[in-house]
XYZ file of C-alpha atoms in Angstrom:
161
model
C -24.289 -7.712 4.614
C -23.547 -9.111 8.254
C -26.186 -11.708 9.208
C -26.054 -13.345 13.103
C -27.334 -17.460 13.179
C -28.098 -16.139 17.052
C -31.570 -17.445 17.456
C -33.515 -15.454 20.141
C -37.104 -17.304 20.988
C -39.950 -14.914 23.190
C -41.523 -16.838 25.639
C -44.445 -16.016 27.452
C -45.556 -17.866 30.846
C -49.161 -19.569 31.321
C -50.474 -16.721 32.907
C -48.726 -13.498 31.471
C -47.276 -11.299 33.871
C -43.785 -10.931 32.215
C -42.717 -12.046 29.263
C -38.858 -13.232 28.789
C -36.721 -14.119 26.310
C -33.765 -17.113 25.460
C -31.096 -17.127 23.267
C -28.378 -19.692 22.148
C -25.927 -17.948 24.651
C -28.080 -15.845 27.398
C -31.624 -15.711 29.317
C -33.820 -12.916 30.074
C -32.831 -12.139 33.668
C -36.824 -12.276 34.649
C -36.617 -16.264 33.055
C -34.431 -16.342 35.927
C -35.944 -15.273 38.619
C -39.051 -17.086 37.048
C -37.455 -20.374 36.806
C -36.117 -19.882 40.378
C -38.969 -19.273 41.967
C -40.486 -21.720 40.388
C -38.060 -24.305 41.581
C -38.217 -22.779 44.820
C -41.521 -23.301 45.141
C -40.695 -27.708 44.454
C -38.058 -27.601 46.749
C -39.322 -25.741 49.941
C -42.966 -25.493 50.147
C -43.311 -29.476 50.838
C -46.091 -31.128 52.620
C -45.430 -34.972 53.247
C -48.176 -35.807 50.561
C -46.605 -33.287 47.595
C -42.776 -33.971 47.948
C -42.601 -36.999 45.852
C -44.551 -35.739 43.211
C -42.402 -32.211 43.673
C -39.108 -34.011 43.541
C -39.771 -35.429 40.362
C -40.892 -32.478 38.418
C -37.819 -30.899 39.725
C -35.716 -33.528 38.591
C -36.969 -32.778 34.832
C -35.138 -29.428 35.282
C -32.046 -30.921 36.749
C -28.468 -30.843 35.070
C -27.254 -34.439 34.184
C -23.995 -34.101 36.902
C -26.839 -32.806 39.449
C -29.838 -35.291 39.139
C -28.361 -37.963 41.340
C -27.773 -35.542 44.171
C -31.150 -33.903 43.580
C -32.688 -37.019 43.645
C -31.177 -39.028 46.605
C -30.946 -34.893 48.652
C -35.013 -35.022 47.742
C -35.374 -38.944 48.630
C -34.182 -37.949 52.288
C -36.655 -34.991 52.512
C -39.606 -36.997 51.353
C -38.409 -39.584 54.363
C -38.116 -36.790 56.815
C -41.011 -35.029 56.602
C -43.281 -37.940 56.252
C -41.400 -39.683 59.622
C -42.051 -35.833 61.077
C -45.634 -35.441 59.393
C -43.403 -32.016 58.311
C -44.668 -29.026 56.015
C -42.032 -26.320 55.216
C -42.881 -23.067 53.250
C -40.794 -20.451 52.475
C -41.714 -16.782 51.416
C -39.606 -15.015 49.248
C -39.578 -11.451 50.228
C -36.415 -10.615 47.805
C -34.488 -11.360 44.610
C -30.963 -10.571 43.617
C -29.701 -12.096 40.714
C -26.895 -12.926 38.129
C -27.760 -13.050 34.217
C -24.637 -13.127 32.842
C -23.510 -15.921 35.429
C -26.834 -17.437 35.577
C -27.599 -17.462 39.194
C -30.516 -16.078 41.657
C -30.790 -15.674 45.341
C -34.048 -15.582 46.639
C -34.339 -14.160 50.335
C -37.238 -14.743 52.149
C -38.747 -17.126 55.602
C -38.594 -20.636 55.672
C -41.348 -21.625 57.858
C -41.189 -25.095 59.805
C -44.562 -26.503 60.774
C -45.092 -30.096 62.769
C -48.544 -31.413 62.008
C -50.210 -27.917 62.652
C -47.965 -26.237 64.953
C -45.186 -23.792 63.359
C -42.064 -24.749 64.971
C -39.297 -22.812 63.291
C -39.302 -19.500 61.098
C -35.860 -18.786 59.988
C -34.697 -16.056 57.332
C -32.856 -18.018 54.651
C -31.134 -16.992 51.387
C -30.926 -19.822 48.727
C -28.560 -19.195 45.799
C -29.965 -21.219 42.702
C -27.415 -22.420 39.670
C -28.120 -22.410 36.377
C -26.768 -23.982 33.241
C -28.224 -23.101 29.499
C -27.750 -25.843 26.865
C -29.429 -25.826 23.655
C -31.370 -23.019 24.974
C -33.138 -24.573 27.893
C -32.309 -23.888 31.479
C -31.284 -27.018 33.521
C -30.629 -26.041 37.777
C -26.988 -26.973 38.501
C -27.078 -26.242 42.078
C -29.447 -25.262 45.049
C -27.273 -23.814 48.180
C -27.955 -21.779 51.528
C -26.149 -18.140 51.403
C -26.721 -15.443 53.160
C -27.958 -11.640 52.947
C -24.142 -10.637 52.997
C -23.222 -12.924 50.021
C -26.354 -13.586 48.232
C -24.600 -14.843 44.864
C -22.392 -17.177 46.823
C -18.658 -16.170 46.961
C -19.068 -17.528 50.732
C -21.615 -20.298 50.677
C -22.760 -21.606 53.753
C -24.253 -25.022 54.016
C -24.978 -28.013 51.736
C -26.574 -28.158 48.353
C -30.370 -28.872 49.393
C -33.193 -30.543 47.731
């Protein structure tokens, strides 16, 4: 008899709208799109009081060769929006993603505000990276794309945190 040592473990998020599942070798592609939205959510809806405190729970999902990027990308947002008195939000409005190369655009509005005033409202497409090891997901890189590319063959822009 043929027996597999592939382990696959169900997961199920705090509040249950999807489940998902992870495996030694592959993720459930709605772990994904969870997981980048999630991150999402740390990296671009930042008020000059939550981006520390954003920046370092990010960092606990970040892969080893990406942390010190991450961390001095999200040292230089937490400067500029507290020397701007800065919030940014962005609402996702679309996901295309990846599984078997681990990666996730999310398309959606990234919305500028100084103190109360919106400033900027741009349509953005940010292309989130993902590495599996030990079957947790780590975020290998965070880039600006666009609606043309959305998985990044093209990227335009910097990684940003």
């Amino acid at each position: 008899a043929f027996r597999s040592s592939n382990v696959r473990t169900v997961i199920v998020p705090p509040t249950v709208s999807k489940s998902f599942w992870v495996d030694d070798a592959a993720v459930a592609p709605e772990y994904l799109e969870q997981m980048a939205l999630f991150l999402a959510q740390l990296v671009y809806n930042v008020t000059p009081a939550n981006a520390d405190y954003n920046t370092r729970i990010l960092l606990n999902h970040a892969a080893p060769a990406f942390y010190g990027a991450l961390r001095q990308q999200g040292e230089a947002t937490v400067k500029r929006l507290r020397a701007d008195n800065a919030t940014t939000l962005f609402g996702v409005r679309a996901v295309t993603h990846d599984a078997s190369a681990l990666r996730v655009a999310l398309h959606g509005v990234l919305s500028t505000y100084i103190n109360d005033k919106r400033v900027a409202e741009h349509a953005k497409v940010y292309l989130f990276t993902f590495s599996l090891s030990g079957g947790r997901l780590y975020v290998t890189s965070i880039v600006e794309t666009s609606d043309a590319d959305p998985l990044g063959a093209r990227r335009v822009g910097e990684p940003r945190a």
